[in-house]
Every structure is written in structure tokens, then in C-alpha cells.
PDB file of C-alpha atoms in Angstrom:
ATOM      1  CA  UNK A   1      31.797   7.417 -23.833  1.00  0.00           C
ATOM      2  CA  UNK A   2      33.745   8.184 -20.686  1.00  0.00           C
ATOM      3  CA  UNK A   3      31.894  10.169 -17.998  1.00  0.00           C
ATOM      4  CA  UNK A   4      34.819  12.576 -17.717  1.00  0.00           C
ATOM      5  CA  UNK A   5      34.795  13.284 -21.460  1.00  0.00           C
ATOM      6  CA  UNK A   6      31.004  13.657 -21.535  1.00  0.00           C
ATOM      7  CA  UNK A   7      31.109  16.178 -18.691  1.00  0.00           C
ATOM      8  CA  UNK A   8      33.708  18.259 -20.519  1.00  0.00           C
ATOM      9  CA  UNK A   9      31.842  18.020 -23.829  1.00  0.00           C
ATOM     10  CA  UNK A  10      28.606  19.264 -22.249  1.00  0.00           C
ATOM     11  CA  UNK A  11      30.395  22.049 -20.370  1.00  0.00           C
ATOM     12  CA  UNK A  12      28.954  20.521 -17.211  1.00  0.00           C
ATOM     13  CA  UNK A  13      30.019  19.924 -13.649  1.00  0.00           C
ATOM     14  CA  UNK A  14      30.266  16.461 -12.135  1.00  0.00           C
ATOM     15  CA  UNK A  15      28.464  16.783  -8.797  1.00  0.00           C
ATOM     16  CA  UNK A  16      29.671  13.523  -7.276  1.00  0.00           C
ATOM     17  CA  UNK A  17      32.404  10.931  -7.546  1.00  0.00           C
ATOM     18  CA  UNK A  18      30.783   7.915  -9.194  1.00  0.00           C
ATOM     19  CA  UNK A  19      32.460   4.540  -9.400  1.00  0.00           C
ATOM     20  CA  UNK A  20      31.291   4.040 -12.973  1.00  0.00           C
ATOM     21  CA  UNK A  21      33.391   5.618 -15.712  1.00  0.00           C
ATOM     22  CA  UNK A  22      31.507   4.859 -18.961  1.00  0.00           C
ATOM     23  CA  UNK A  23      28.022   5.200 -20.443  1.00  0.00           C
ATOM     24  CA  UNK A  24      26.795   3.304 -23.484  1.00  0.00           C
ATOM     25  CA  UNK A  25      23.890   5.334 -24.825  1.00  0.00           C
ATOM     26  CA  UNK A  26      21.615   8.344 -24.438  1.00  0.00           C
ATOM     27  CA  UNK A  27      17.928   8.769 -23.685  1.00  0.00           C
ATOM     28  CA  UNK A  28      15.358  11.556 -23.197  1.00  0.00           C
ATOM     29  CA  UNK A  29      12.469   9.503 -21.811  1.00  0.00           C
ATOM     30  CA  UNK A  30      12.899   8.108 -18.281  1.00  0.00           C
ATOM     31  CA  UNK A  31      10.518   5.287 -19.192  1.00  0.00           C
ATOM     32  CA  UNK A  32      12.834   4.137 -21.988  1.00  0.00           C
ATOM     33  CA  UNK A  33      16.113   4.247 -20.090  1.00  0.00           C
ATOM     34  CA  UNK A  34      18.177   1.069 -20.257  1.00  0.00           C
ATOM     35  CA  UNK A  35      21.075  -0.003 -18.081  1.00  0.00           C
ATOM     36  CA  UNK A  36      24.200   2.006 -18.819  1.00  0.00           C
ATOM     37  CA  UNK A  37      22.535   4.976 -20.497  1.00  0.00           C
ATOM     38  CA  UNK A  38      22.913   8.695 -19.831  1.00  0.00           C
ATOM     39  CA  UNK A  39      19.559  10.396 -19.282  1.00  0.00           C
ATOM     40  CA  UNK A  40      19.073  13.995 -20.426  1.00  0.00           C
ATOM     41  CA  UNK A  41      16.533  15.401 -17.971  1.00  0.00           C
ATOM     42  CA  UNK A  42      14.920  17.881 -20.369  1.00  0.00           C
ATOM     43  CA  UNK A  43      11.895  19.616 -18.811  1.00  0.00           C
ATOM     44  CA  UNK A  44      12.028  16.831 -16.229  1.00  0.00           C
ATOM     45  CA  UNK A  45      11.065  16.593 -12.596  1.00  0.00           C
ATOM     46  CA  UNK A  46      13.109  15.081  -9.807  1.00  0.00           C
ATOM     47  CA  UNK A  47      10.711  12.129  -9.994  1.00  0.00           C
ATOM     48  CA  UNK A  48      11.670  11.613 -13.659  1.00  0.00           C
ATOM     49  CA  UNK A  49      15.350  11.589 -12.730  1.00  0.00           C
ATOM     50  CA  UNK A  50      14.731   9.095  -9.942  1.00  0.00           C
ATOM     51  CA  UNK A  51      12.800   6.870 -12.355  1.00  0.00           C
ATOM     52  CA  UNK A  52      15.725   6.973 -14.790  1.00  0.00           C
ATOM     53  CA  UNK A  53      18.096   5.990 -11.993  1.00  0.00           C
ATOM     54  CA  UNK A  54      15.798   3.144 -10.985  1.00  0.00           C
ATOM     55  CA  UNK A  55      15.702   1.982 -14.627  1.00  0.00           C
ATOM     56  CA  UNK A  56      19.492   1.676 -14.741  1.00  0.00           C
ATOM     57  CA  UNK A  57      20.825   5.049 -15.903  1.00  0.00           C
ATOM     58  CA  UNK A  58      24.545   5.514 -15.285  1.00  0.00           C
ATOM     59  CA  UNK A  59      24.430   9.299 -15.683  1.00  0.00           C
ATOM     60  CA  UNK A  60      21.880  12.076 -15.286  1.00  0.00           C
ATOM     61  CA  UNK A  61      22.405  15.315 -17.208  1.00  0.00           C
ATOM     62  CA  UNK A  62      20.293  17.925 -15.457  1.00  0.00           C
ATOM     63  CA  UNK A  63      19.845  21.589 -14.638  1.00  0.00           C
ATOM     64  CA  UNK A  64      18.017  20.597 -11.440  1.00  0.00           C
ATOM     65  CA  UNK A  65      19.561  20.612  -7.996  1.00  0.00           C
ATOM     66  CA  UNK A  66      19.813  16.855  -7.732  1.00  0.00           C
ATOM     67  CA  UNK A  67      21.799  15.020  -5.101  1.00  0.00           C
ATOM     68  CA  UNK A  68      22.331  11.288  -5.022  1.00  0.00           C
ATOM     69  CA  UNK A  69      24.034   9.111  -2.460  1.00  0.00           C
ATOM     70  CA  UNK A  70      24.276   6.371  -5.069  1.00  0.00           C
ATOM     71  CA  UNK A  71      27.924   6.318  -6.145  1.00  0.00           C
ATOM     72  CA  UNK A  72      26.955   4.170  -9.140  1.00  0.00           C
ATOM     73  CA  UNK A  73      25.282   7.205 -10.766  1.00  0.00           C
ATOM     74  CA  UNK A  74      27.040  10.227 -12.277  1.00  0.00           C
ATOM     75  CA  UNK A  75      25.195  13.511 -11.731  1.00  0.00           C
ATOM     76  CA  UNK A  76      26.260  16.050 -14.367  1.00  0.00           C
ATOM     77  CA  UNK A  77      24.964  19.558 -13.691  1.00  0.00           C
ATOM     78  CA  UNK A  78      24.578  21.858 -16.716  1.00  0.00           C
ATOM     79  CA  UNK A  79      23.254  25.387 -17.116  1.00  0.00           C
ATOM     80  CA  UNK A  80      20.888  24.296 -19.891  1.00  0.00           C
ATOM     81  CA  UNK A  81      19.876  20.775 -20.866  1.00  0.00           C
ATOM     82  CA  UNK A  82      18.917  22.068 -24.321  1.00  0.00           C
ATOM     83  CA  UNK A  83      22.404  23.459 -24.905  1.00  0.00           C
ATOM     84  CA  UNK A  84      23.911  20.234 -23.565  1.00  0.00           C
ATOM     85  CA  UNK A  85      21.871  18.270 -26.113  1.00  0.00           C
ATOM     86  CA  UNK A  86      22.987  20.557 -28.940  1.00  0.00           C
ATOM     87  CA  UNK A  87      26.634  20.207 -27.878  1.00  0.00           C
ATOM     88  CA  UNK A  88      26.349  16.419 -28.017  1.00  0.00           C
ATOM     89  CA  UNK A  89      24.470  16.518 -31.335  1.00  0.00           C
ATOM     90  CA  UNK A  90      27.171  18.727 -32.835  1.00  0.00           C
ATOM     91  CA  UNK A  91      29.914  16.410 -31.574  1.00  0.00           C
ATOM     92  CA  UNK A  92      28.213  13.273 -32.914  1.00  0.00           C
ATOM     93  CA  UNK A  93      27.478  14.960 -36.247  1.00  0.00           C
ATOM     94  CA  UNK A  94      31.189  15.655 -36.696  1.00  0.00           C
ATOM     95  CA  UNK A  95      32.239  12.243 -35.387  1.00  0.00           C
ATOM     96  CA  UNK A  96      29.861  10.434 -37.756  1.00  0.00           C
ATOM     97  CA  UNK A  97      30.704  12.820 -40.624  1.00  0.00           C
ATOM     98  CA  UNK A  98      27.030  13.528 -41.225  1.00  0.00           C
ATOM     99  CA  UNK A  99      26.096  15.524 -44.318  1.00  0.00           C
ATOM    100  CA  UNK A 100      23.550  18.270 -43.708  1.00  0.00           C
ATOM    101  CA  UNK A 101      21.217  19.449 -46.453  1.00  0.00           C
ATOM    102  CA  UNK A 102      18.906  22.444 -46.202  1.00  0.00           C
ATOM    103  CA  UNK A 103      15.538  21.849 -47.866  1.00  0.00           C
ATOM    104  CA  UNK A 104      12.730  24.091 -48.959  1.00  0.00           C
ATOM    105  CA  UNK A 105       9.317  23.238 -47.530  1.00  0.00           C
ATOM    106  CA  UNK A 106       8.293  22.000 -50.963  1.00  0.00           C
ATOM    107  CA  UNK A 107      11.287  19.668 -51.251  1.00  0.00           C
ATOM    108  CA  UNK A 108      10.591  18.307 -47.784  1.00  0.00           C
ATOM    109  CA  UNK A 109       6.965  17.635 -48.763  1.00  0.00           C
ATOM    110  CA  UNK A 110       8.131  15.731 -51.845  1.00  0.00           C
ATOM    111  CA  UNK A 111      10.649  13.677 -49.868  1.00  0.00           C
ATOM    112  CA  UNK A 112       7.943  12.671 -47.394  1.00  0.00           C
ATOM    113  CA  UNK A 113       6.205  10.902 -50.294  1.00  0.00           C
ATOM    114  CA  UNK A 114       9.250   8.850 -51.320  1.00  0.00           C
ATOM    115  CA  UNK A 115      10.895   5.696 -50.073  1.00  0.00           C
ATOM    116  CA  UNK A 116      14.047   6.746 -48.238  1.00  0.00           C
ATOM    117  CA  UNK A 117      16.801   4.500 -46.887  1.00  0.00           C
ATOM    118  CA  UNK A 118      18.215   5.228 -43.439  1.00  0.00           C
ATOM    119  CA  UNK A 119      21.114   7.022 -45.117  1.00  0.00           C
ATOM    120  CA  UNK A 120      18.692   9.776 -46.221  1.00  0.00           C
ATOM    121  CA  UNK A 121      17.059  11.133 -43.077  1.00  0.00           C
ATOM    122  CA  UNK A 122      14.454  13.894 -42.855  1.00  0.00           C
ATOM    123  CA  UNK A 123      15.605  15.653 -39.714  1.00  0.00           C
ATOM    124  CA  UNK A 124      12.726  16.704 -37.493  1.00  0.00           C
ATOM    125  CA  UNK A 125      12.270  20.348 -36.469  1.00  0.00           C
ATOM    126  CA  UNK A 126      11.447  19.049 -32.996  1.00  0.00           C
ATOM    127  CA  UNK A 127      14.644  19.056 -30.920  1.00  0.00           C
ATOM    128  CA  UNK A 128      13.802  15.857 -29.036  1.00  0.00           C
ATOM    129  CA  UNK A 129      13.148  13.885 -32.211  1.00  0.00           C
ATOM    130  CA  UNK A 130      16.157  15.405 -33.986  1.00  0.00           C
ATOM    131  CA  UNK A 131      18.343  14.459 -31.011  1.00  0.00           C
ATOM    132  CA  UNK A 132      17.380  10.802 -31.283  1.00  0.00           C
ATOM    133  CA  UNK A 133      17.777  10.861 -35.078  1.00  0.00           C
ATOM    134  CA  UNK A 134      21.361  12.102 -34.694  1.00  0.00           C
ATOM    135  CA  UNK A 135      22.019   9.466 -32.019  1.00  0.00           C
ATOM    136  CA  UNK A 136      20.719   6.681 -34.277  1.00  0.00           C
ATOM    137  CA  UNK A 137      22.178   7.949 -37.577  1.00  0.00           C
ATOM    138  CA  UNK A 138      24.695   5.857 -39.488  1.00  0.00           C
ATOM    139  CA  UNK A 139      28.085   7.276 -40.401  1.00  0.00           C
ATOM    140  CA  UNK A 140      28.061   9.566 -43.463  1.00  0.00           C
ATOM    141  CA  UNK A 141      24.258   9.749 -43.520  1.00  0.00           C
ATOM    142  CA  UNK A 142      22.485  12.728 -45.072  1.00  0.00           C
ATOM    143  CA  UNK A 143      20.468  14.762 -42.562  1.00  0.00           C
ATOM    144  CA  UNK A 144      17.938  16.890 -44.451  1.00  0.00           C
ATOM    145  CA  UNK A 145      15.906  19.645 -42.830  1.00  0.00           C
ATOM    146  CA  UNK A 146      13.886  22.787 -43.527  1.00  0.00           C
ATOM    147  CA  UNK A 147      15.174  24.233 -40.241  1.00  0.00           C
ATOM    148  CA  UNK A 148      18.223  26.243 -41.270  1.00  0.00           C
ATOM    149  CA  UNK A 149      18.701  27.570 -37.733  1.00  0.00           C
ATOM    150  CA  UNK A 150      19.030  24.048 -36.348  1.00  0.00           C
ATOM    151  CA  UNK A 151      21.418  23.036 -39.118  1.00  0.00           C
ATOM    152  CA  UNK A 152      23.589  26.063 -38.329  1.00  0.00           C
ATOM    153  CA  UNK A 153      23.838  24.886 -34.725  1.00  0.00           C
ATOM    154  CA  UNK A 154      24.855  21.371 -35.707  1.00  0.00           C
ATOM    155  CA  UNK A 155      27.221  21.831 -38.625  1.00  0.00           C
ATOM    156  CA  UNK A 156      29.811  24.270 -39.927  1.00  0.00           C
ATOM    157  CA  UNK A 157      28.654  23.723 -43.497  1.00  0.00           C
ATOM    158  CA  UNK A 158      25.714  22.348 -45.427  1.00  0.00           C
ATOM    159  CA  UNK A 159      24.422  22.071 -48.967  1.00  0.00           C
ATOM    160  CA  UNK A 160      21.071  22.496 -50.681  1.00  0.00           C
ATOM    161  CA  UNK A 161      19.210  20.700 -53.459  1.00  0.00           C
ATOM    162  CA  UNK A 162      18.552  23.835 -55.467  1.00  0.00           C
ATOM    163  CA  UNK A 163      20.067  23.894 -58.923  1.00  0.00           C
ATOM    164  CA  UNK A 164      18.997  26.681 -61.250  1.00  0.00           C
ATOM    165  CA  UNK A 165      20.619  24.977 -64.219  1.00  0.00           C
ATOM    166  CA  UNK A 166      18.942  21.664 -64.977  1.00  0.00           C
ATOM    167  CA  UNK A 167      20.328  21.319 -68.494  1.00  0.00           C
ATOM    168  CA  UNK A 168      22.860  18.693 -67.440  1.00  0.00           C
ATOM    169  CA  UNK A 169      20.418  16.528 -65.487  1.00  0.00           C
ATOM    170  CA  UNK A 170      19.286  14.501 -68.507  1.00  0.00           C
ATOM    171  CA  UNK A 171      15.535  14.686 -68.071  1.00  0.00           C
ATOM    172  CA  UNK A 172      12.592  15.107 -70.395  1.00  0.00           C
ATOM    173  CA  UNK A 173       9.147  16.154 -69.187  1.00  0.00           C
ATOM    174  CA  UNK A 174       6.602  14.461 -71.417  1.00  0.00           C
ATOM    175  CA  UNK A 175       3.348  16.340 -71.973  1.00  0.00           C
ATOM    176  CA  UNK A 176       0.455  14.187 -70.776  1.00  0.00           C
ATOM    177  CA  UNK A 177      -2.197  16.905 -71.027  1.00  0.00           C
ATOM    178  CA  UNK A 178      -2.662  17.329 -67.281  1.00  0.00           C
ATOM    179  CA  UNK A 179      -1.329  19.777 -64.715  1.00  0.00           C
ATOM    180  CA  UNK A 180      -1.790  17.234 -61.966  1.00  0.00           C
ATOM    181  CA  UNK A 181       0.189  14.301 -63.349  1.00  0.00           C
ATOM    182  CA  UNK A 182       3.836  14.042 -64.310  1.00  0.00           C
ATOM    183  CA  UNK A 183       5.401  11.780 -66.905  1.00  0.00           C
ATOM    184  CA  UNK A 184       9.161  12.121 -67.020  1.00  0.00           C
ATOM    185  CA  UNK A 185      12.190  10.450 -68.523  1.00  0.00           C
ATOM    186  CA  UNK A 186      15.123  10.923 -66.152  1.00  0.00           C
ATOM    187  CA  UNK A 187      18.356   9.561 -67.566  1.00  0.00           C
ATOM    188  CA  UNK A 188      17.315   6.032 -68.579  1.00  0.00           C
ATOM    189  CA  UNK A 189      14.360   5.746 -66.202  1.00  0.00           C
ATOM    190  CA  UNK A 190      10.780   6.368 -67.338  1.00  0.00           C
ATOM    191  CA  UNK A 191       8.158   7.421 -64.789  1.00  0.00           C
ATOM    192  CA  UNK A 192       4.623   7.453 -66.156  1.00  0.00           C
ATOM    193  CA  UNK A 193       1.643   9.391 -64.783  1.00  0.00           C
ATOM    194  CA  UNK A 194       2.964  10.164 -61.328  1.00  0.00           C
ATOM    195  CA  UNK A 195       0.148  11.844 -59.409  1.00  0.00           C
ATOM    196  CA  UNK A 196       2.341  14.866 -58.882  1.00  0.00           C
ATOM    197  CA  UNK A 197       1.743  18.401 -60.223  1.00  0.00           C
ATOM    198  CA  UNK A 198       4.270  19.022 -62.972  1.00  0.00           C
ATOM    199  CA  UNK A 199       4.370  22.714 -62.064  1.00  0.00           C
ATOM    200  CA  UNK A 200       6.987  21.576 -59.517  1.00  0.00           C
ATOM    201  CA  UNK A 201       9.083  19.613 -62.000  1.00  0.00           C
ATOM    202  CA  UNK A 202      12.270  21.536 -61.138  1.00  0.00           C
ATOM    203  CA  UNK A 203      12.181  20.442 -57.501  1.00  0.00           C
ATOM    204  CA  UNK A 204      11.290  16.856 -58.411  1.00  0.00           C
ATOM    205  CA  UNK A 205      14.218  16.623 -60.831  1.00  0.00           C
ATOM    206  CA  UNK A 206      16.604  18.113 -58.266  1.00  0.00           C
ATOM    207  CA  UNK A 207      15.557  15.389 -55.823  1.00  0.00           C
ATOM    208  CA  UNK A 208      15.894  12.706 -58.505  1.00  0.00           C
ATOM    209  CA  UNK A 209      19.399  13.985 -59.224  1.00  0.00           C
ATOM    210  CA  UNK A 210      20.258  13.974 -55.512  1.00  0.00           C
ATOM    211  CA  UNK A 211      19.102  10.362 -55.163  1.00  0.00           C
ATOM    212  CA  UNK A 212      21.149   9.466 -58.228  1.00  0.00           C
ATOM    213  CA  UNK A 213      24.306  11.060 -56.788  1.00  0.00           C
ATOM    214  CA  UNK A 214      23.767   9.163 -53.543  1.00  0.00           C
ATOM    215  CA  UNK A 215      23.373   5.877 -55.404  1.00  0.00           C
ATOM    216  CA  UNK A 216      19.799   5.528 -54.148  1.00  0.00           C
ATOM    217  CA  UNK A 217      16.964   4.351 -56.377  1.00  0.00           C
ATOM    218  CA  UNK A 218      14.098   6.811 -56.821  1.00  0.00           C
ATOM    219  CA  UNK A 219      10.883   5.138 -55.665  1.00  0.00           C
ATOM    220  CA  UNK A 220       7.558   6.805 -54.970  1.00  0.00           C
ATOM    221  CA  UNK A 221       5.650   5.651 -51.921  1.00  0.00           C
ATOM    222  CA  UNK A 222       2.539   7.732 -52.613  1.00  0.00           C
ATOM    223  CA  UNK A 223       1.840  11.327 -53.551  1.00  0.00           C
ATOM    224  CA  UNK A 224      -1.633  11.120 -52.010  1.00  0.00           C
ATOM    225  CA  UNK A 225      -0.393  12.992 -48.938  1.00  0.00           C
ATOM    226  CA  UNK A 226       1.337  15.724 -50.975  1.00  0.00           C
ATOM    227  CA  UNK A 227      -0.269  18.889 -49.652  1.00  0.00           C
ATOM    228  CA  UNK A 228       0.527  21.485 -52.327  1.00  0.00           C
ATOM    229  CA  UNK A 229      -1.370  22.434 -55.499  1.00  0.00           C
ATOM    230  CA  UNK A 230      -4.172  20.019 -54.600  1.00  0.00           C
ATOM    231  CA  UNK A 231      -7.117  20.027 -56.958  1.00  0.00           C
ATOM    232  CA  UNK A 232     -10.809  19.515 -56.329  1.00  0.00           C
ATOM    233  CA  UNK A 233     -12.759  18.942 -59.537  1.00  0.00           C
ATOM    234  CA  UNK A 234     -16.284  20.369 -59.571  1.00  0.00           C
ATOM    235  CA  UNK A 235     -19.225  20.655 -61.941  1.00  0.00           C
ATOM    236  CA  UNK A 236     -20.885  23.989 -62.725  1.00  0.00           C
ATOM    237  CA  UNK A 237     -22.965  23.679 -59.537  1.00  0.00           C
ATOM    238  CA  UNK A 238     -19.791  23.150 -57.472  1.00  0.00           C
ATOM    239  CA  UNK A 239     -20.572  19.528 -56.732  1.00  0.00           C
ATOM    240  CA  UNK A 240     -17.355  17.575 -56.249  1.00  0.00           C
ATOM    241  CA  UNK A 241     -16.512  15.214 -59.112  1.00  0.00           C
ATOM    242  CA  UNK A 242     -14.087  12.323 -59.394  1.00  0.00           C
ATOM    243  CA  UNK A 243     -10.499  13.416 -59.890  1.00  0.00           C
ATOM    244  CA  UNK A 244     -10.067  14.489 -63.512  1.00  0.00           C
ATOM    245  CA  UNK A 245     -13.743  13.976 -64.406  1.00  0.00           C
ATOM    246  CA  UNK A 246     -14.541  17.644 -64.963  1.00  0.00           C
ATOM    247  CA  UNK A 247     -12.983  20.481 -66.938  1.00  0.00           C
ATOM    248  CA  UNK A 248     -13.224  22.741 -63.856  1.00  0.00           C
ATOM    249  CA  UNK A 249     -10.764  22.429 -60.977  1.00  0.00           C
ATOM    250  CA  UNK A 250     -10.278  24.481 -57.836  1.00  0.00           C
ATOM    251  CA  UNK A 251      -6.631  24.300 -56.802  1.00  0.00           C
ATOM    252  CA  UNK A 252      -5.752  24.741 -53.125  1.00  0.00           C
ATOM    253  CA  UNK A 253      -2.449  26.105 -51.886  1.00  0.00           C
ATOM    254  CA  UNK A 254      -1.793  26.998 -48.247  1.00  0.00           C
ATOM    255  CA  UNK A 255       1.781  28.277 -48.632  1.00  0.00           C
ATOM    256  CA  UNK A 256       1.881  31.947 -49.608  1.00  0.00           C
ATOM    257  CA  UNK A 257       5.232  31.824 -51.402  1.00  0.00           C
ATOM    258  CA  UNK A 258       4.181  28.830 -53.486  1.00  0.00           C
ATOM    259  CA  UNK A 259       0.833  30.515 -54.160  1.00  0.00           C
ATOM    260  CA  UNK A 260       2.638  33.473 -55.747  1.00  0.00           C
ATOM    261  CA  UNK A 261       4.666  31.141 -57.956  1.00  0.00           C
ATOM    262  CA  UNK A 262       1.632  29.060 -58.926  1.00  0.00           C
ATOM    263  CA  UNK A 263      -0.493  32.113 -59.732  1.00  0.00           C
ATOM    264  CA  UNK A 264       2.192  33.534 -62.015  1.00  0.00           C
ATOM    265  CA  UNK A 265       2.754  30.170 -63.713  1.00  0.00           C
ATOM    266  CA  UNK A 266      -0.943  29.539 -64.345  1.00  0.00           C
ATOM    267  CA  UNK A 267      -1.534  33.035 -65.705  1.00  0.00           C
ATOM    268  CA  UNK A 268       1.380  32.645 -68.098  1.00  0.00           C
ATOM    269  CA  UNK A 269      -0.055  29.415 -69.497  1.00  0.00           C
ATOM    270  CA  UNK A 270      -3.848  29.763 -69.374  1.00  0.00           C
ATOM    271  CA  UNK A 271      -6.400  32.488 -70.070  1.00  0.00           C
ATOM    272  CA  UNK A 272      -9.315  30.961 -68.156  1.00  0.00           C
ATOM    273  CA  UNK A 273      -7.730  31.078 -64.688  1.00  0.00           C
ATOM    274  CA  UNK A 274      -9.159  32.848 -61.643  1.00  0.00           C
ATOM    275  CA  UNK A 275      -6.891  33.739 -58.721  1.00  0.00           C
ATOM    276  CA  UNK A 276      -8.864  33.753 -55.456  1.00  0.00           C
ATOM    277  CA  UNK A 277      -7.697  35.362 -52.220  1.00  0.00           C
ATOM    278  CA  UNK A 278      -9.317  36.230 -48.910  1.00  0.00           C
ATOM    279  CA  UNK A 279      -9.762  39.933 -48.182  1.00  0.00           C
ATOM    280  CA  UNK A 280      -6.849  41.389 -46.255  1.00  0.00           C
ATOM    281  CA  UNK A 281      -4.303  38.875 -47.531  1.00  0.00           C
ATOM    282  CA  UNK A 282      -0.849  40.179 -48.407  1.00  0.00           C
ATOM    283  CA  UNK A 283      -1.278  38.673 -51.887  1.00  0.00           C
ATOM    284  CA  UNK A 284      -4.673  40.269 -52.521  1.00  0.00           C
ATOM    285  CA  UNK A 285      -3.071  42.437 -55.209  1.00  0.00           C
ATOM    286  CA  UNK A 286      -2.716  39.296 -57.359  1.00  0.00           C
ATOM    287  CA  UNK A 287      -6.363  38.324 -57.073  1.00  0.00           C
ATOM    288  CA  UNK A 288      -9.154  38.287 -59.626  1.00  0.00           C
ATOM    289  CA  UNK A 289     -11.664  37.323 -56.944  1.00  0.00           C
ATOM    290  CA  UNK A 290     -11.514  38.528 -53.336  1.00  0.00           C
ATOM    291  CA  UNK A 291     -13.811  36.979 -50.738  1.00  0.00           C
ATOM    292  CA  UNK A 292     -14.587  37.510 -47.082  1.00  0.00           C
ATOM    293  CA  UNK A 293     -15.841  33.982 -46.442  1.00  0.00           C
ATOM    294  CA  UNK A 294     -14.623  30.846 -48.169  1.00  0.00           C
ATOM    295  CA  UNK A 295     -18.209  29.850 -49.017  1.00  0.00           C
ATOM    296  CA  UNK A 296     -18.277  32.743 -51.513  1.00  0.00           C
ATOM    297  CA  UNK A 297     -16.095  30.638 -53.782  1.00  0.00           C
ATOM    298  CA  UNK A 298     -19.343  29.118 -55.064  1.00  0.00           C
ATOM    299  CA  UNK A 299     -20.134  32.480 -56.681  1.00  0.00           C
ATOM    300  CA  UNK A 300     -17.323  32.124 -59.198  1.00  0.00           C
ATOM    301  CA  UNK A 301     -18.261  32.396 -62.848  1.00  0.00           C
ATOM    302  CA  UNK A 302     -16.954  30.220 -65.650  1.00  0.00           C
ATOM    303  CA  UNK A 303     -13.370  29.050 -65.233  1.00  0.00           C
ATOM    304  CA  UNK A 304     -11.028  26.206 -66.033  1.00  0.00           C
ATOM    305  CA  UNK A 305      -8.761  26.573 -63.029  1.00  0.00           C
ATOM    306  CA  UNK A 306      -9.371  28.578 -59.862  1.00  0.00           C
ATOM    307  CA  UNK A 307      -6.355  28.911 -57.572  1.00  0.00           C
ATOM    308  CA  UNK A 308      -7.237  29.647 -53.958  1.00  0.00           C
ATOM    309  CA  UNK A 309      -5.035  30.463 -50.964  1.00  0.00           C
ATOM    310  CA  UNK A 310      -6.645  28.019 -48.536  1.00  0.00           C
ATOM    311  CA  UNK A 311      -5.950  24.590 -47.137  1.00  0.00           C
ATOM    312  CA  UNK A 312      -7.553  21.689 -48.943  1.00  0.00           C
ATOM    313  CA  UNK A 313      -9.636  20.477 -46.011  1.00  0.00           C
ATOM    314  CA  UNK A 314     -11.345  23.841 -45.471  1.00  0.00           C
ATOM    315  CA  UNK A 315     -12.456  24.091 -49.078  1.00  0.00           C
ATOM    316  CA  UNK A 316     -13.503  20.452 -49.250  1.00  0.00           C
ATOM    317  CA  UNK A 317     -15.672  20.920 -46.151  1.00  0.00           C
ATOM    318  CA  UNK A 318     -17.453  23.895 -47.726  1.00  0.00           C
ATOM    319  CA  UNK A 319     -18.098  22.053 -50.981  1.00  0.00           C
ATOM    320  CA  UNK A 320     -19.416  18.918 -49.302  1.00  0.00           C
ATOM    321  CA  UNK A 321     -21.713  20.491 -46.725  1.00  0.00           C
ATOM    322  CA  UNK A 322     -25.435  20.196 -47.375  1.00  0.00           C
ATOM    323  CA  UNK A 323     -27.150  23.330 -48.629  1.00  0.00           C
ATOM    324  CA  UNK A 324     -30.405  23.718 -46.748  1.00  0.00           C
ATOM    325  CA  UNK A 325     -32.972  25.560 -48.804  1.00  0.00           C
ATOM    326  CA  UNK A 326     -35.662  27.541 -46.943  1.00  0.00           C
ATOM    327  CA  UNK A 327     -39.163  26.076 -47.109  1.00  0.00           C
ATOM    328  CA  UNK A 328     -42.640  27.223 -46.179  1.00  0.00           C
ATOM    329  CA  UNK A 329     -43.030  24.477 -43.591  1.00  0.00           C
TER     330      UNK A 329
END
């Protein structure tokens, strides 16, 4: 890109008259600058800018008062480096004809568990990482993000994966007797016993359909890291059992909106369900069991499923800690 065009694009001011006229890349880290790059001095010091120059930068985009006698370096002064980055990201998004997709948090969590080609990119909510993802993106790639505000800044339009009518998606959920596994026939592809809670089948099928439209094969990497509707199986003494080796399961959900959906779904399907919520929670009105401390979960009576608004690690820690009984000695 020509220095003159870059300066105009960023709404900046060229502070010197450099001999060079072109740059061939962009960088945010002065330690990673290569010869010919433009360095965006975000939250940078003068020392960072000098390091970038020493490393071969052809241009420095900065909101600092930076003067250089080196006429091989273009100093572009901007009011805000962040806004300069967004301007460039917006320009490149249009130039590359990137397709932006707004995701729910649940859909993003599912996508993190799948194999994705470079053409399907989960756009980071961190501006620095998102900047580099846009820089490195191929033409016509799909940029998918839960951050609707960022998408609005980068694109005039975007789509979503939500489809309330799944009748035309050619899928069949096969009952395998477990809430925590999914067996599905999607078009002509059969997926058996995916370790994925079938309560979220709608979102999974929407993603399968999206992959199909993009001509991308649907392949699971691992659902082990999937963080929603995670079950811990316990015996009647609340000792943790192997997955699926008990008829009692405590289900953890940390997202309040998903918790509401899960509680309603479980109640509609099962009688022996207990909804557990910490005192003071905004969803306490849904609860069968309200506790002040998570350890009180061990006081639950008979149940098949207990849904709790907590993160998995907190509950697991409580269930695995040693119980020290008082002694006379």
C-alpha cells in the first residue's frame, strides 16, 4: 500500500517527507516487525517505536509526539491508534469481501470444538488479535464473532446462524437414551454418540447446515472442552462416578440465559429434576433448591438430574475435597 493512501485511509497526518512510498505489511508488536512493514504503535512507548524502526519498519502509525530525522521512515500521526486500526480493518474487510457472521456464545463454544479451515475464522473479541486475523484472512473468508459491536464497526451487513425453521435441513435426531450424547443423521451423514448434549441440537444442526452451505466437511475435534451443560455423575453419597456410571447427575451451567432454557427443557421432560440456584440470583424464582454455599449441594435429596448455576470446576472441587470428620484425638 502506498504511504500517501495509508495516511488518507487512517485520517492521519504525515509528519515528515520520507523517501519511501510503499509498505508491504502491518504489525502491532515491535519485536515482530519485518523490513517494509507499517507498525501500529498501540499503547506503545517511544522506545517501542524506535525498536520497530531499528527492525526495519517503513512507517510508524502513532498518537505519540514522535520525530525522526530518518527520511527512510514515514511517521503518520493519528488522533487514536485504535480508530486507525479499525479504519484499516474495515477497509481490508471490504477489499477482501469478508463475510461476517454474528454468533451466540453457545454457537461459538460449539465451533471451538470443530475442525475449521482458514476460510471459517472465529474472530477474537480482543482487538489486537482480531486485527491480525483480518490482516491474514483470505478473500471471501467467513469471520464469525460473538462481538456484535465489533462486527458493526467492521461491516455494513452481517448474517447469523439462527434458523427457527429446521424442517428443511434434512436431519433426524436418533434417541440414544442419554441427554449427554447425540446421535444424528444429517442429510446422508450419520454421526454416532457425539459427546454433546442433545438439548442443544438446534444450534448443532444450524452449524452443520452452515458448514454444508460453505462446502466444508463437518468434523469434530473434541467436545471435551465444551463448557455448557456439563454433567458430574455421583452416587447417593455424592462421590464422583465415571461418566454415565450412575443414575444421578449434577449438571453445571455458568451462563444464565442458557440455564433458563435448560431448566425449562428439563422440567418439561422429567419429573425427578431439581433446579439449584444460589441465594440472591436473578433466576432464584426458578429454583427448587436455594443455597448460600455451594457445599450445601450435598444436602440434596433423591434426584435424577440436578441443574446448578455454577461453573464446572467449582462444583468438582467441592465434590472431590476430603471431608474431615471430627475425632476425639
